Every structure is written in C-alpha cells, then in structure tokens.
Amino acid sequence: QVQLVESGGGLVQPGGSLRLSCVVSGVSLESGAIGWFRQAPGKEREAISCFNNNDDSTQYADSVKSRFTISKDKFRTVVYLEMDSLKLEDTAVYYCARHTAGCALRGWKDWGQGTQVTVSS
C-alpha cells in the first residue's frame, strides 16, 4: 500500500524558512513524480512544485520560484520542499502527492494528509 506522510510544517515569521518532508512508502521513487501542493482557506488547491523521478527534473509555480527548492533523497524515498523567504501568502496546508507517470496537471493518485504552514508576525 502506498503511503505519503508529510511533516515539517509550523509557525514561522515572514522571511523565515521551513523544510517540509514527504516520506513515501510502498512504492519506489525510480519513476513517476512527487508533487507538492497547497491549499489556503477559501482558495483552490495550488500545485507549487514537482520532482520528476524519470529524469530528476523539477518544476515550480511562479508564486514560489526562486524561493522554494524541491529535492529527493533516493536512499530514503523522501522528497523535501525547502521554503525560504516565506511570505504571509504562503500560509496554507501543504500536501505531497504521487503521480505514476510524471509531472502532470491531472491524475495525481496518492496523497498525504497534509501539514500546516503558517507565516505570521
């Protein structure tokens, strides 16, 4: 059974940093993709970053580009999201998800339970 578990969320001041982890079990990360998404209260879910396991390429939404970095520890099947220069508008529940093919708009099959990130002074 595939499981994804996020951790690392919390309360941080504007300009601060957090590192989220997505531990994946039950499946290899040699193919497909792991994506990070977020959903703020009253807003639609937003795709913010993706790690393509097929070629180790990465993608970022414009809203987080140059501030967030996605990476993978292949030995532990963990995908990280390093978040720097956090802004108030980054406040959301952050989710990781798995796609069997690659970084796609639709078809994300497995999801974690989410971790809350709150940016506040």
Coordinates of C-alpha atoms in Angstrom, one line a residue:
Q1 CA 0.0 0.0 0.0
V2 CA 1.4 3.4 -1.0
Q3 CA 1.6 5.9 1.8
L4 CA 2.8 9.5 1.8
V5 CA 3.4 11.3 5.1
E6 CA 4.2 15.0 5.3
S7 CA 6.0 16.7 8.2
G8 CA 7.9 19.8 9.0
G9 CA 5.1 22.4 9.0
G10 CA 4.8 25.0 11.7
L11 CA 4.6 28.7 12.5
V12 CA 7.3 30.9 11.1
Q13 CA 7.8 34.7 10.7
P14 CA 7.8 36.4 7.4
G15 CA 11.2 36.0 5.8
G16 CA 11.8 32.8 7.6
S17 CA 12.4 29.2 6.3
L18 CA 10.9 25.8 6.7
R19 CA 11.7 22.4 5.3
L20 CA 8.9 20.0 4.6
S21 CA 9.4 16.3 4.2
C22 CA 7.3 13.8 2.3
V23 CA 8.1 10.2 3.3
V24 CA 6.9 7.8 0.6
S25 CA 6.5 4.1 1.4
G26 CA 5.1 1.1 -0.5
V27 CA 6.5 2.3 -3.9
S28 CA 9.8 3.0 -5.5
L29 CA 10.7 6.6 -6.5
E30 CA 12.5 5.4 -9.6
S31 CA 9.7 6.5 -11.8
G32 CA 6.7 8.8 -11.8
A33 CA 6.7 12.1 -9.9
I34 CA 6.2 13.6 -6.5
G35 CA 4.5 16.9 -6.3
W36 CA 3.8 19.5 -3.6
F37 CA 0.5 21.3 -3.5
R38 CA -1.0 23.7 -1.1
Q39 CA -4.5 25.0 -0.2
A40 CA -5.2 28.1 1.7
P41 CA -8.6 28.7 3.4
G42 CA -11.2 29.7 0.9
K43 CA -8.9 29.1 -2.0
E44 CA -8.4 26.4 -4.6
R45 CA -5.6 23.9 -4.3
E46 CA -2.4 25.1 -6.0
A47 CA 0.3 23.0 -7.5
I48 CA 3.6 24.5 -6.4
S49 CA 6.4 22.1 -7.2
C50 CA 7.1 18.8 -8.8
F51 CA 10.0 16.3 -8.9
N52 CA 10.1 14.1 -11.9
N53 CA 11.6 10.8 -10.9
N54 CA 12.2 9.8 -14.6
D55 CA 14.8 12.4 -15.2
D56 CA 15.3 14.3 -11.9
S57 CA 13.9 17.5 -13.4
T58 CA 12.0 19.9 -11.3
Q59 CA 9.2 22.4 -11.8
Y60 CA 7.9 25.4 -9.8
A61 CA 4.9 27.6 -9.8
D62 CA 5.7 31.3 -10.4
S63 CA 4.5 32.1 -6.9
V64 CA 7.3 30.1 -5.3
K65 CA 10.0 30.1 -8.0
S66 CA 13.4 31.2 -6.6
R67 CA 12.2 30.8 -3.0
F68 CA 11.3 27.1 -2.8
T69 CA 13.5 24.1 -3.7
I70 CA 12.3 20.6 -4.2
S71 CA 14.8 17.7 -3.8
K72 CA 14.8 13.9 -3.3
D73 CA 16.7 11.6 -1.1
K74 CA 16.6 8.4 -3.1
F75 CA 18.0 6.3 -0.4
R76 CA 15.2 7.0 1.9
T77 CA 12.3 7.7 -0.5
V78 CA 11.9 11.2 0.9
V79 CA 11.1 14.3 -1.1
Y80 CA 11.8 17.6 0.5
L81 CA 10.5 21.1 0.0
E82 CA 12.9 23.8 1.2
M83 CA 10.9 27.0 1.6
D84 CA 12.9 30.3 2.1
S85 CA 11.8 33.9 2.2
L86 CA 8.4 32.9 3.4
K87 CA 5.6 35.4 2.9
L88 CA 2.2 35.8 4.6
E89 CA 0.5 34.4 1.5
D90 CA 2.4 31.1 1.8
T91 CA 0.1 30.2 4.7
A92 CA -1.7 27.0 3.7
V93 CA -2.0 23.3 4.3
Y94 CA 0.8 21.7 2.2
Y95 CA 0.3 18.3 0.6
C96 CA 2.5 15.9 -1.3
A97 CA 1.2 13.5 -3.9
R98 CA 2.4 10.9 -6.2
H99 CA 1.8 10.6 -10.0
T100 CA 2.7 7.3 -11.7
A101 CA 3.8 8.9 -15.0
G102 CA 5.3 12.4 -14.4
C103 CA 4.6 16.0 -13.6
A104 CA 1.1 16.4 -14.9
L105 CA -1.8 18.6 -14.4
R106 CA -4.2 15.8 -13.5
G107 CA -4.1 12.2 -12.4
W108 CA -2.4 12.5 -9.0
K109 CA -3.1 9.2 -7.4
D110 CA -1.9 9.1 -3.9
W111 CA -2.0 11.9 -1.3
G112 CA -0.6 12.6 2.1
Q113 CA -2.7 14.0 5.0
G114 CA -1.1 17.5 4.8
T115 CA 1.0 19.7 7.1
Q116 CA 0.0 23.2 8.2
V117 CA 2.4 26.1 7.4
T118 CA 1.5 29.4 9.0
V119 CA 3.5 32.5 8.2
S120 CA 2.7 35.3 10.7
S121 CA 4.5 38.0 12.6

